[in-house]
Amino acid sequence: MATEIIPIESKTWGPDGHYGLRSKWPVALDLAGSNLPCRLEGEVGSLVVFGDIPKEITGVFYRVMVDPYVPPDERNVPIDGDGSISAFWFHDGKVDMKMRYIETERYKLERKAGRALFGLYRNPFTHHPCVRAAVDSTANTNLVYWAGYLLALKEVALPYAVDPITLDTIKYDPFAGQVRAKTFTAHPKVDPRTNELVVFGYEATGLGSLDVVIYALDQDGVKTNEFWFRSPWCAFIHDCAITPNFVVLFLWPFEASVERMKQGKQHWAWNYDRPATFIVVPRRPGCAAEYGWKEKEHQVYEWKNCMPIHTAGAWESGDGMLYVESTRVHDNAFPFFPTESGEMPSSETKGDFVRWAFDLRQPTGTVIDDPEVLLDVPCEFPRIDERFLGVRYEWVFLNVFIPQRSDDSRNIFQGLNGLAMHNNNSGETRFFYAGDDSLCQEPIFIPRSAEEGDGWVMTLIERKASNRCEIAVIDTEDFERPVAIVQLPFHVKAQIHGNWVPAARLALEDIVKQDEVLVSGRGALEPL
Ligand code: V55
Ligand code: FE
């Protein structure tokens, strides 16, 4: 993170740390070591594969990383910086790779200027006056394929639509004219039963506003069930969960203040007096009536101060309970956004994976019971077999610190060096250890049969010693050992989120069968 200065000698070569020469890049943890700026655009056909990639794996693994194109402001935070896509095309046991920046307004303006014009994360008062009217999205958080577009998402703004094949940036705000919101979550959820994309936006009418909107987009991108309400304070609302009848928003105890932004400071400050808060919102009129809720009513539930970061899934019990599973950090997990007075989280901060229980018959404002701890290790990026999004599921896949390889502290600031596959019914957990000096990223799941959890899990692995990255393909029948390793010929920065899109959904199956190499340099694929 930009706030911590590292000794430059440990990361450079030459008798005096690159002979005493300095680059124009801020010396920051998110721009050094495994996070060195990558900024590569290009294509590699047929990556080296160890083992065998099952032939049934046909589609694209999309990932997005935060990779500032120009040296950022000294106070840059790790979640800011231009979004760059890595797309891995799996077909016939082979993998082709392509990397492109999302050509946001911000990226184009700064690239042209050759220097940073945007200042702090989500703080227009720190931007150069000539770019204050520009879209401030870096599109760096998630990639979701919907209505024929690859949506490059950043929660501060609306989506950028990207061509899923060429990775060309098509336009900003592809669903224009339907909802007056200025923001769109980086974690919309696909409801597999209704084939809708469930969306929310917060700070939705402008900087520091309390307005929140939820709605759905059908498979053609047409909006339904728009519903507006107000947040109890201007909170950081990153992830959500869906059930057939509800959306649950996760409010982190950060607080935005336009006054503080005007002073040239960060958008967010952690507030130890705020509880983690959950807003439960009906997805359609009348669907909460059986719990005694009035029309247009939503409920706010609270727990203690903590940071419930990413959700796995959620379900309704049928007798008035709603359960959501998420990772939880017991303190502020973003030390680059300390409190207003500069108080940082404890370096001993713990993390786990928990199940939150909400009794929908309880009134708004209820403080809920402590969640049940399902996995007591530092973990992040929980994902499930997403055909089960919204209903009770058995299997959770997540990025973890392998207990046997840990210092036993459960400290979240250790690197996550493996994956877990946890069974919610039996309580059994299986681990994949990425290896010494290696870190794992968010797993995605690819189904093989109709049975939940039968298939493969993929993750990007960083090999620190050789300064390279690989993709591990793991069969869920034999989780400890990958069936294939796909080697990248270089290192890419750790990425945040990604998704698997089967070739059938991209309507590419026939093309994929004909072409050995899918990179556009060989003329294989044109936009559909
Ligand atoms: C997160 C990441 C973001 C962001 C807000 O991991 C929250 C959480 C990469 O950008 O803007
Ligand atoms: Fe996220």
Coordinates of C-alpha atoms and ligand atoms in Angstrom, one line a residue:
M1 CA 0.0 0.0 0.0
A2 CA 1.2 3.4 -0.8
T3 CA 1.4 4.5 2.8
E4 CA 4.3 2.1 3.7
I5 CA 7.7 2.9 2.4
I6 CA 9.9 0.0 1.6
P7 CA 13.7 0.1 1.4
I8 CA 14.5 0.4 -2.2
E9 CA 17.8 -1.6 -1.9
S10 CA 15.9 -4.8 -1.2
K11 CA 14.1 -4.7 -4.5
T12 CA 16.8 -3.5 -6.9
W13 CA 20.2 -4.5 -8.2
G14 CA 23.6 -2.8 -8.5
P15 CA 26.1 -1.8 -5.9
D16 CA 23.8 1.0 -4.5
G17 CA 20.3 -0.1 -5.3
H18 CA 20.1 0.5 -9.1
Y19 CA 23.3 2.6 -8.7
G20 CA 21.4 5.1 -6.5
L21 CA 19.0 6.0 -9.4
R22 CA 15.3 6.4 -8.7
S23 CA 12.3 5.9 -11.0
K24 CA 9.4 8.3 -11.2
W25 CA 7.2 5.7 -9.6
P26 CA 6.2 6.1 -5.9
V27 CA 8.0 3.6 -3.7
A28 CA 5.1 1.7 -2.4
L29 CA 4.2 -1.9 -1.6
D30 CA 1.5 -2.1 -4.2
L31 CA 4.1 -1.0 -6.9
A32 CA 7.0 -3.2 -5.8
G33 CA 8.0 -6.8 -5.6
S34 CA 5.1 -9.0 -6.8
N35 CA 3.2 -5.8 -7.6
L36 CA 5.7 -4.2 -10.0
P37 CA 3.8 -2.3 -12.7
C38 CA 3.2 -4.7 -15.6
R39 CA 1.6 -2.5 -18.3
L40 CA 1.9 -5.2 -20.9
E41 CA -0.6 -5.5 -23.8
G42 CA -0.3 -8.4 -26.2
E43 CA -1.0 -12.0 -27.0
V44 CA 0.6 -15.3 -26.5
G45 CA -0.6 -18.3 -28.4
S46 CA -0.5 -21.8 -26.9
L47 CA 1.0 -21.3 -23.5
V48 CA 3.2 -24.1 -22.2
V49 CA 1.0 -26.6 -20.4
F50 CA 2.2 -29.2 -17.9
G51 CA -0.1 -32.2 -17.5
D52 CA -3.4 -32.3 -19.4
I53 CA -6.2 -29.8 -19.6
P54 CA -9.4 -31.8 -19.9
K55 CA -11.0 -31.3 -23.3
E56 CA -14.3 -30.4 -21.8
I57 CA -12.9 -27.1 -20.5
T58 CA -13.8 -24.7 -23.3
G59 CA -14.2 -21.1 -22.7
V60 CA -12.5 -18.0 -21.4
F61 CA -11.1 -17.2 -17.9
Y62 CA -11.2 -13.5 -17.6
R63 CA -9.2 -11.6 -14.9
V64 CA -8.7 -7.9 -14.2
M65 CA -5.8 -6.2 -12.5
V66 CA -5.0 -2.8 -11.0
D67 CA -2.1 -1.6 -13.1
P68 CA -1.6 2.2 -13.2
Y69 CA -0.3 3.2 -16.7
V70 CA 1.4 6.4 -15.5
P71 CA 3.2 6.9 -12.1
P72 CA 0.3 7.7 -9.7
D73 CA 0.0 10.2 -6.9
E74 CA 2.3 9.4 -4.0
R75 CA -0.7 8.7 -1.8
N76 CA -2.2 6.3 -4.3
V77 CA -4.1 3.3 -2.8
P78 CA -3.8 -0.3 -4.0
I79 CA -7.4 -0.4 -5.3
D80 CA -6.8 2.6 -7.6
G81 CA -5.1 2.4 -11.0
D82 CA -6.0 1.5 -14.6
G83 CA -7.8 -1.8 -15.1
S84 CA -6.1 -4.3 -17.4
I85 CA -7.7 -7.5 -18.6
S86 CA -6.0 -10.9 -18.9
A87 CA -8.1 -13.3 -21.0
F88 CA -7.2 -17.0 -21.1
W89 CA -8.9 -19.0 -23.9
F90 CA -9.1 -22.7 -23.1
H91 CA -9.9 -24.9 -26.1
D92 CA -8.7 -28.4 -27.2
G93 CA -6.4 -28.7 -24.2
K94 CA -4.6 -25.5 -25.1
V95 CA -4.6 -22.0 -23.7
D96 CA -4.1 -18.7 -25.6
M97 CA -3.7 -15.5 -23.7
K98 CA -4.4 -11.9 -24.4
M99 CA -3.9 -8.8 -22.3
R100 CA -5.4 -5.3 -22.9
Y101 CA -6.1 -2.2 -20.9
I102 CA -9.7 -1.1 -20.6
E103 CA -9.6 2.2 -22.5
T104 CA -11.4 4.3 -20.0
E105 CA -11.6 8.1 -20.3
R106 CA -9.2 8.3 -17.5
Y107 CA -6.6 6.0 -19.0
K108 CA -6.8 7.8 -22.4
L109 CA -6.4 11.2 -20.8
E110 CA -3.5 10.2 -18.6
R111 CA -1.7 8.2 -21.3
K112 CA -2.0 11.2 -23.7
A113 CA -0.7 13.6 -21.0
G114 CA 2.1 11.1 -20.0
R115 CA 1.4 11.8 -16.3
A116 CA -1.2 11.4 -13.6
L117 CA -4.1 13.9 -13.9
F118 CA -6.3 12.1 -11.4
G119 CA -5.4 12.4 -7.7
L120 CA -6.8 10.3 -4.9
Y121 CA -9.3 7.5 -5.1
R122 CA -12.8 8.8 -5.6
N123 CA -11.8 12.3 -4.7
P124 CA -12.5 14.7 -7.6
F125 CA -11.2 17.7 -5.6
T126 CA -7.7 16.2 -6.0
H127 CA -8.0 15.7 -9.7
H128 CA -6.5 18.2 -12.2
P129 CA -9.2 20.8 -13.0
C130 CA -9.3 19.9 -16.7
V131 CA -10.4 16.3 -16.0
R132 CA -13.0 16.8 -13.3
A133 CA -15.8 16.3 -15.7
A134 CA -14.3 13.0 -17.1
V135 CA -15.6 9.6 -16.0
D136 CA -13.4 8.6 -13.0
S137 CA -13.7 4.8 -13.5
T138 CA -10.6 2.7 -13.7
A139 CA -12.8 -0.3 -14.5
N140 CA -10.4 -2.3 -12.4
T141 CA -12.4 -4.5 -10.1
N142 CA -14.4 -7.2 -11.9
L143 CA -15.4 -8.5 -15.4
V144 CA -18.9 -9.9 -15.8
Y145 CA -20.3 -11.1 -19.2
W146 CA -23.8 -9.9 -19.7
A147 CA -26.1 -9.0 -22.6
G148 CA -23.3 -9.7 -25.1
Y149 CA -20.8 -7.4 -23.3
L150 CA -17.9 -8.0 -21.1
L151 CA -18.7 -5.4 -18.4
A152 CA -15.5 -3.9 -16.8
L153 CA -16.7 -2.7 -13.4
K154 CA -15.7 -0.2 -10.8
E155 CA -18.2 0.7 -8.2
V156 CA -17.6 4.4 -8.4
A157 CA -19.1 4.7 -11.8
L158 CA -21.2 2.8 -14.5
P159 CA -19.8 -0.1 -16.5
Y160 CA -17.5 0.0 -19.4
A161 CA -18.6 -2.4 -22.2
V162 CA -15.7 -4.4 -23.6
D163 CA -15.8 -6.8 -26.6
P164 CA -15.3 -10.3 -25.0
I165 CA -13.2 -11.5 -28.0
T166 CA -11.1 -8.5 -29.1
L167 CA -11.1 -6.9 -25.7
D168 CA -11.7 -3.6 -27.5
T169 CA -13.4 -1.0 -25.2
I170 CA -16.8 -0.4 -26.9
K171 CA -18.4 2.3 -24.7
Y172 CA -19.2 3.7 -21.3
D173 CA -22.7 3.0 -19.8
P174 CA -24.0 0.3 -22.2
F175 CA -27.4 0.3 -20.4
A176 CA -27.9 4.0 -20.7
G177 CA -31.3 5.7 -20.3
Q178 CA -32.9 3.2 -18.0
V179 CA -31.8 4.1 -14.4
R180 CA -30.6 7.6 -13.4
A181 CA -27.9 6.1 -11.0
K182 CA -24.3 7.2 -11.5
T183 CA -22.8 4.1 -10.0
F184 CA -23.0 0.3 -10.5
T185 CA -21.6 -2.3 -8.2
A186 CA -18.5 -4.4 -9.1
H187 CA -20.3 -7.4 -7.7
P188 CA -23.6 -7.8 -9.5
K189 CA -25.1 -11.3 -9.2
V190 CA -26.6 -13.6 -11.8
D191 CA -29.7 -15.3 -10.6
P192 CA -29.5 -18.6 -12.5
R193 CA -33.3 -19.3 -12.0
T194 CA -34.6 -16.1 -13.5
N195 CA -31.6 -15.3 -15.7
E196 CA -31.3 -11.8 -14.4
L197 CA -28.3 -9.8 -13.4
V198 CA -29.1 -8.2 -10.0
V199 CA -27.4 -4.8 -9.7
F200 CA -27.0 -2.1 -7.0
G201 CA -25.4 1.3 -6.9
Y202 CA -24.5 3.4 -3.9
E203 CA -23.6 7.1 -3.7
A204 CA -25.9 6.7 -6.7
T205 CA -26.9 10.3 -7.1
G206 CA -23.5 11.8 -6.6
L207 CA -20.4 12.1 -4.4
G208 CA -21.3 11.4 -0.7
S209 CA -25.0 10.9 -1.4
L210 CA -27.0 8.4 0.7
D211 CA -29.0 7.2 -2.3
V212 CA -28.9 3.5 -3.1
V213 CA -30.6 1.8 -6.0
I214 CA -31.2 -1.9 -6.7
Y215 CA -32.6 -3.3 -10.0
A216 CA -32.2 -6.2 -12.3
L217 CA -31.2 -6.4 -16.0
D218 CA -32.7 -9.2 -18.1
Q219 CA -30.6 -11.1 -20.6
D220 CA -31.0 -8.3 -23.2
G221 CA -29.9 -5.7 -20.7
V222 CA -33.5 -4.3 -20.1
K223 CA -34.1 -3.0 -16.6
T224 CA -36.8 -4.3 -14.2
N225 CA -37.7 -3.8 -10.6
E226 CA -35.9 -0.6 -9.9
F227 CA -36.1 0.4 -6.2
W228 CA -34.5 3.3 -4.4
F229 CA -33.8 3.8 -0.7
R230 CA -31.4 5.6 1.6
S231 CA -28.3 4.3 3.3
P232 CA -28.1 4.9 7.1
W233 CA -24.7 6.7 6.5
C234 CA -22.4 7.1 3.5
A235 CA -20.9 3.7 3.8
F236 CA -18.6 1.6 1.6
I237 CA -21.0 -1.0 0.0
H238 CA -18.8 -3.4 -1.9
D239 CA -20.5 -6.8 -2.2
C240 CA -24.0 -8.2 -1.9
A241 CA -25.8 -11.5 -1.9
I242 CA -29.0 -12.6 -3.5
T243 CA -31.8 -15.1 -2.7
P244 CA -34.9 -15.6 -4.8
N245 CA -36.7 -12.8 -2.9
F246 CA -34.0 -10.5 -1.4
V247 CA -30.7 -8.7 -2.0
V248 CA -28.5 -8.3 1.1
L249 CA -26.0 -5.4 0.9
F250 CA -22.9 -5.5 3.1
L251 CA -22.0 -2.0 4.5
W252 CA -18.4 -1.7 5.8
P253 CA -17.7 0.8 8.7
F254 CA -16.0 3.3 6.5
E255 CA -17.5 6.7 6.2
A256 CA -17.3 9.2 3.2
S257 CA -17.1 12.9 3.9
V258 CA -17.2 15.5 1.2
E259 CA -15.7 18.0 3.7
R260 CA -12.7 15.7 4.1
M261 CA -12.4 15.3 0.4
K262 CA -12.4 19.1 -0.1
Q263 CA -9.4 19.2 2.3
G264 CA -7.6 16.9 -0.2
K265 CA -7.8 13.8 1.9
Q266 CA -9.2 10.3 1.3
H267 CA -12.8 9.5 0.4
W268 CA -13.0 6.9 3.1
A269 CA -12.1 6.9 6.8
W270 CA -12.7 3.8 9.0
N271 CA -15.1 4.5 12.0
Y272 CA -14.7 2.2 15.0
D273 CA -18.1 3.4 16.2
R274 CA -20.0 2.0 13.2
P275 CA -21.2 -1.6 13.2
A276 CA -21.0 -3.8 10.1
T277 CA -24.4 -3.3 8.7
F278 CA -26.6 -5.4 6.4
I279 CA -29.5 -4.0 4.4
V280 CA -32.0 -6.6 3.3
V281 CA -34.1 -5.4 0.3
P282 CA -37.0 -7.2 -1.4
R283 CA -36.3 -7.8 -5.1
R284 CA -39.8 -7.4 -6.2
P285 CA -43.0 -5.7 -4.8
G286 CA -44.8 -7.9 -2.3
C287 CA -42.1 -10.6 -2.0
A288 CA -41.5 -9.8 1.7
A289 CA -45.2 -9.7 2.7
E290 CA -45.1 -13.1 4.3
Y291 CA -42.7 -11.7 6.9
G292 CA -45.0 -8.8 7.7
W293 CA -43.0 -6.2 5.8
K294 CA -44.9 -3.2 4.4
E295 CA -44.7 -2.3 0.7
K296 CA -41.4 -0.6 -0.2
E297 CA -39.9 -1.5 3.2
H298 CA -36.4 -2.7 3.6
Q299 CA -34.7 -3.8 6.9
V300 CA -31.4 -2.8 8.4
Y301 CA -29.6 -5.3 10.6
E302 CA -26.3 -4.7 12.5
W303 CA -23.5 -6.6 14.1
K304 CA -20.3 -5.2 15.7
N305 CA -17.5 -3.2 14.1
C306 CA -15.7 -5.5 11.5
M307 CA -15.3 -5.9 7.8
P308 CA -17.3 -8.6 6.2
I309 CA -15.5 -8.5 2.8
H310 CA -16.8 -10.8 0.1
T311 CA -19.9 -13.1 0.0
A312 CA -20.0 -16.7 -1.1
G313 CA -23.8 -17.2 -1.3
A314 CA -27.1 -16.9 0.5
W315 CA -30.4 -18.7 1.0
E316 CA -33.8 -18.4 2.6
S317 CA -34.8 -21.2 5.0
G318 CA -38.5 -20.9 4.3
D319 CA -39.3 -20.3 8.0
G320 CA -38.2 -16.7 8.2
M321 CA -34.5 -17.0 8.3
L322 CA -32.0 -15.7 5.7
Y323 CA -28.4 -16.9 5.8
V324 CA -25.4 -15.3 4.0
E325 CA -21.9 -16.6 4.1
S326 CA -18.9 -14.3 3.8
T327 CA -15.3 -13.7 4.8
R328 CA -14.9 -11.5 7.8
V329 CA -11.9 -9.4 9.0
H330 CA -12.2 -8.4 12.7
D331 CA -10.8 -5.0 12.0
N332 CA -10.2 -2.6 9.1
A333 CA -8.6 -4.7 6.3
F334 CA -7.7 -1.5 4.3
P335 CA -5.0 0.2 6.3
F336 CA -4.7 2.8 3.5
F337 CA -8.0 4.1 4.7
P338 CA -7.4 4.6 8.4
T339 CA -9.7 6.5 10.8
E340 CA -10.2 10.3 10.5
S341 CA -7.5 10.7 13.2
G342 CA -5.1 8.3 11.4
E343 CA -5.6 5.3 13.6
M344 CA -4.4 2.1 11.8
P345 CA -5.8 -1.4 12.2
S346 CA -3.8 -3.8 14.5
S347 CA -1.1 -5.7 12.7
E348 CA -2.6 -8.8 14.5
T349 CA -5.9 -8.5 12.7
K350 CA -7.7 -11.9 12.3
G351 CA -9.9 -13.2 9.6
D352 CA -12.3 -16.1 9.0
F353 CA -15.2 -17.4 7.0
V354 CA -18.6 -17.1 8.7
R355 CA -22.4 -17.6 8.3
W356 CA -24.6 -14.6 9.2
A357 CA -28.2 -15.4 10.2
F358 CA -31.0 -12.8 9.8
D359 CA -34.4 -13.4 11.2
L360 CA -36.6 -11.5 8.7
R361 CA -39.4 -11.3 11.3
Q362 CA -37.2 -9.1 13.5
P363 CA -37.6 -5.3 13.2
T364 CA -35.2 -3.1 11.4
G365 CA -32.3 -2.0 13.6
T366 CA -32.0 -5.4 15.2
V367 CA -28.4 -6.4 16.4
I368 CA -28.0 -9.9 15.1
D369 CA -26.2 -12.8 16.9
D370 CA -22.6 -13.6 16.4
P371 CA -22.1 -15.4 13.1
E372 CA -21.2 -19.1 13.1
V373 CA -17.5 -19.6 12.2
L374 CA -17.2 -22.1 9.4
L375 CA -13.5 -21.9 8.6
D376 CA -11.1 -20.4 11.1
V377 CA -8.2 -19.4 8.9
P378 CA -7.4 -16.2 7.1
C379 CA -9.3 -16.4 3.8
E380 CA -10.7 -14.3 1.0
F381 CA -12.5 -14.5 -2.3
P382 CA -15.1 -17.2 -1.5
R383 CA -16.8 -18.6 -4.6
I384 CA -19.4 -21.3 -5.1
D385 CA -20.8 -23.4 -7.9
E386 CA -22.8 -20.4 -9.2
R387 CA -25.7 -22.5 -10.5
F388 CA -26.6 -22.6 -6.8
L389 CA -26.5 -18.8 -6.3
G390 CA -29.5 -17.9 -4.1
V391 CA -30.2 -21.4 -2.7
R392 CA -28.7 -23.6 -0.1
Y393 CA -25.3 -24.9 -1.4
E394 CA -22.8 -27.4 -0.1
W395 CA -19.4 -26.4 -1.4
V396 CA -17.4 -23.2 -1.0
F397 CA -14.1 -22.6 -2.8
L398 CA -11.8 -19.9 -1.4
N399 CA -8.4 -18.5 -1.2
V400 CA -6.8 -19.3 2.2
F401 CA -3.6 -19.3 4.2
I402 CA -2.9 -23.1 4.6
P403 CA -2.9 -23.7 8.4
Q404 CA 0.1 -26.1 8.4
R405 CA 2.2 -23.5 6.6
S406 CA 1.2 -20.7 8.8
D407 CA 2.7 -19.0 11.8
D408 CA -0.5 -19.9 13.7
S409 CA -1.4 -16.3 14.1
R410 CA -4.4 -16.2 11.7
N411 CA -3.2 -12.7 10.8
I412 CA -4.8 -11.6 7.6
F413 CA -1.8 -9.7 6.3
Q414 CA 0.0 -13.0 5.6
G415 CA -0.1 -13.9 1.9
L416 CA -2.8 -16.4 0.9
N417 CA -0.8 -19.4 -0.3
G418 CA -3.5 -21.9 -1.2
L419 CA -7.1 -22.8 -1.8
A420 CA -9.7 -24.5 0.3
M421 CA -12.8 -26.5 -0.8
H422 CA -15.1 -26.6 2.2
N423 CA -18.2 -28.7 2.6
N424 CA -21.0 -27.0 4.5
N425 CA -22.8 -30.3 5.3
S426 CA -20.0 -32.4 6.5
G427 CA -17.7 -29.6 7.7
E428 CA -14.9 -31.3 5.8
T429 CA -12.2 -29.0 4.3
R430 CA -9.7 -30.0 1.6
F431 CA -6.7 -27.8 0.9
F432 CA -4.5 -27.1 -2.2
Y433 CA -1.1 -25.8 -1.2
A434 CA 0.4 -23.6 -3.9
G435 CA 4.0 -24.3 -2.8
D436 CA 6.7 -22.4 -1.0
D437 CA 7.2 -18.8 -2.0
S438 CA 3.9 -18.9 -3.9
L439 CA 0.7 -17.0 -3.6
C440 CA -2.8 -17.9 -4.9
Q441 CA -5.6 -15.7 -6.2
E442 CA -9.4 -15.9 -6.4
P443 CA -10.6 -19.3 -7.5
I444 CA -13.3 -19.8 -10.1
F445 CA -15.4 -23.0 -10.6
I446 CA -16.2 -24.8 -13.9
P447 CA -18.9 -27.4 -13.7
R448 CA -18.5 -30.9 -15.3
S449 CA -21.9 -32.5 -14.5
A450 CA -25.2 -31.4 -12.9
E451 CA -23.9 -32.4 -9.5
E452 CA -22.9 -29.4 -7.3
G453 CA -19.2 -29.0 -7.0
D454 CA -18.3 -31.7 -9.6
G455 CA -15.8 -30.0 -12.0
W456 CA -12.7 -28.0 -11.9
V457 CA -11.3 -25.0 -10.0
M458 CA -8.8 -22.6 -11.5
T459 CA -6.6 -20.0 -9.9
L460 CA -3.7 -17.8 -10.8
I461 CA -0.5 -18.6 -8.9
E462 CA 2.4 -16.3 -8.4
R463 CA 5.8 -18.0 -8.1
K464 CA 7.8 -15.4 -6.3
A465 CA 11.2 -17.1 -6.6
S466 CA 11.1 -17.3 -10.4
N467 CA 9.0 -14.1 -10.8
R468 CA 6.5 -15.9 -13.0
C469 CA 2.8 -16.7 -12.9
E470 CA 0.9 -19.9 -13.7
I471 CA -2.7 -21.1 -13.8
A472 CA -3.5 -24.2 -11.8
V473 CA -6.4 -26.4 -13.1
I474 CA -7.6 -28.6 -10.2
D475 CA -10.2 -31.4 -10.4
T476 CA -12.5 -31.2 -7.4
E477 CA -12.3 -35.0 -7.2
D478 CA -8.6 -34.7 -6.3
F479 CA -8.2 -31.2 -4.9
E480 CA -4.7 -31.5 -3.5
R481 CA -2.9 -32.0 -6.9
P482 CA -3.6 -30.0 -10.0
V483 CA -4.3 -31.9 -13.3
A484 CA -2.6 -29.1 -15.3
I485 CA -0.4 -26.1 -14.8
V486 CA -0.4 -23.4 -17.5
Q487 CA 2.8 -21.4 -17.5
L488 CA 2.8 -17.7 -18.4
P489 CA 6.1 -16.5 -19.9
F490 CA 6.2 -13.5 -17.5
H491 CA 4.9 -12.1 -14.3
V492 CA 1.6 -10.3 -14.0
K493 CA 0.5 -8.3 -10.9
A494 CA -1.9 -10.0 -8.5
Q495 CA -5.4 -9.5 -10.0
I496 CA -8.6 -8.9 -8.0
H497 CA -11.6 -10.6 -9.5
G498 CA -12.4 -12.7 -12.5
N499 CA -14.9 -15.1 -14.0
W500 CA -15.2 -18.1 -16.2
V501 CA -17.4 -17.7 -19.3
P502 CA -18.1 -21.0 -21.2
A503 CA -17.6 -20.9 -24.9
A504 CA -21.3 -21.9 -25.4
R505 CA -22.3 -18.6 -23.7
L506 CA -20.0 -16.6 -26.0
A507 CA -21.5 -18.4 -28.9
L508 CA -18.0 -19.4 -29.9
E509 CA -18.0 -23.2 -29.8
D510 CA -17.8 -23.6 -33.5
I511 CA -15.1 -21.0 -34.0
V512 CA -13.1 -22.4 -31.1
K513 CA -13.2 -25.9 -32.7
Q514 CA -11.8 -24.6 -35.9
D515 CA -9.0 -22.4 -34.7
E516 CA -5.9 -23.5 -32.9
V517 CA -4.9 -20.0 -31.9
L518 CA -7.5 -17.5 -30.9
V519 CA -5.4 -14.4 -30.8
S520 CA -6.4 -11.6 -33.2
G521 CA -2.9 -11.3 -34.4
R522 CA -3.5 -14.6 -36.3
G523 CA -6.8 -13.2 -37.6
A524 CA -8.7 -16.0 -35.9
L525 CA -11.6 -14.1 -34.3
E526 CA -13.5 -11.0 -35.2
P527 CA -16.2 -9.4 -32.9
L528 CA -19.5 -11.1 -33.3
Ligands
V55_1 C1 -12.4 -3.3 -3.4 C2 -11.7 -3.2 -4.6 C3 -11.8 -2.1 -5.3 C4 -12.6 -1.0 -5.0 C5 -13.4 -1.2 -3.8 O1 -11.6 -5.4 -2.7 C6 -13.3 -2.3 -3.0 C7 -12.4 -4.5 -2.5 C8 -10.2 -2.8 -7.0 O2 -11.1 -1.8 -6.5 O3 -12.7 0.1 -5.7
FE2 FE -14.5 -7.4 -4.6

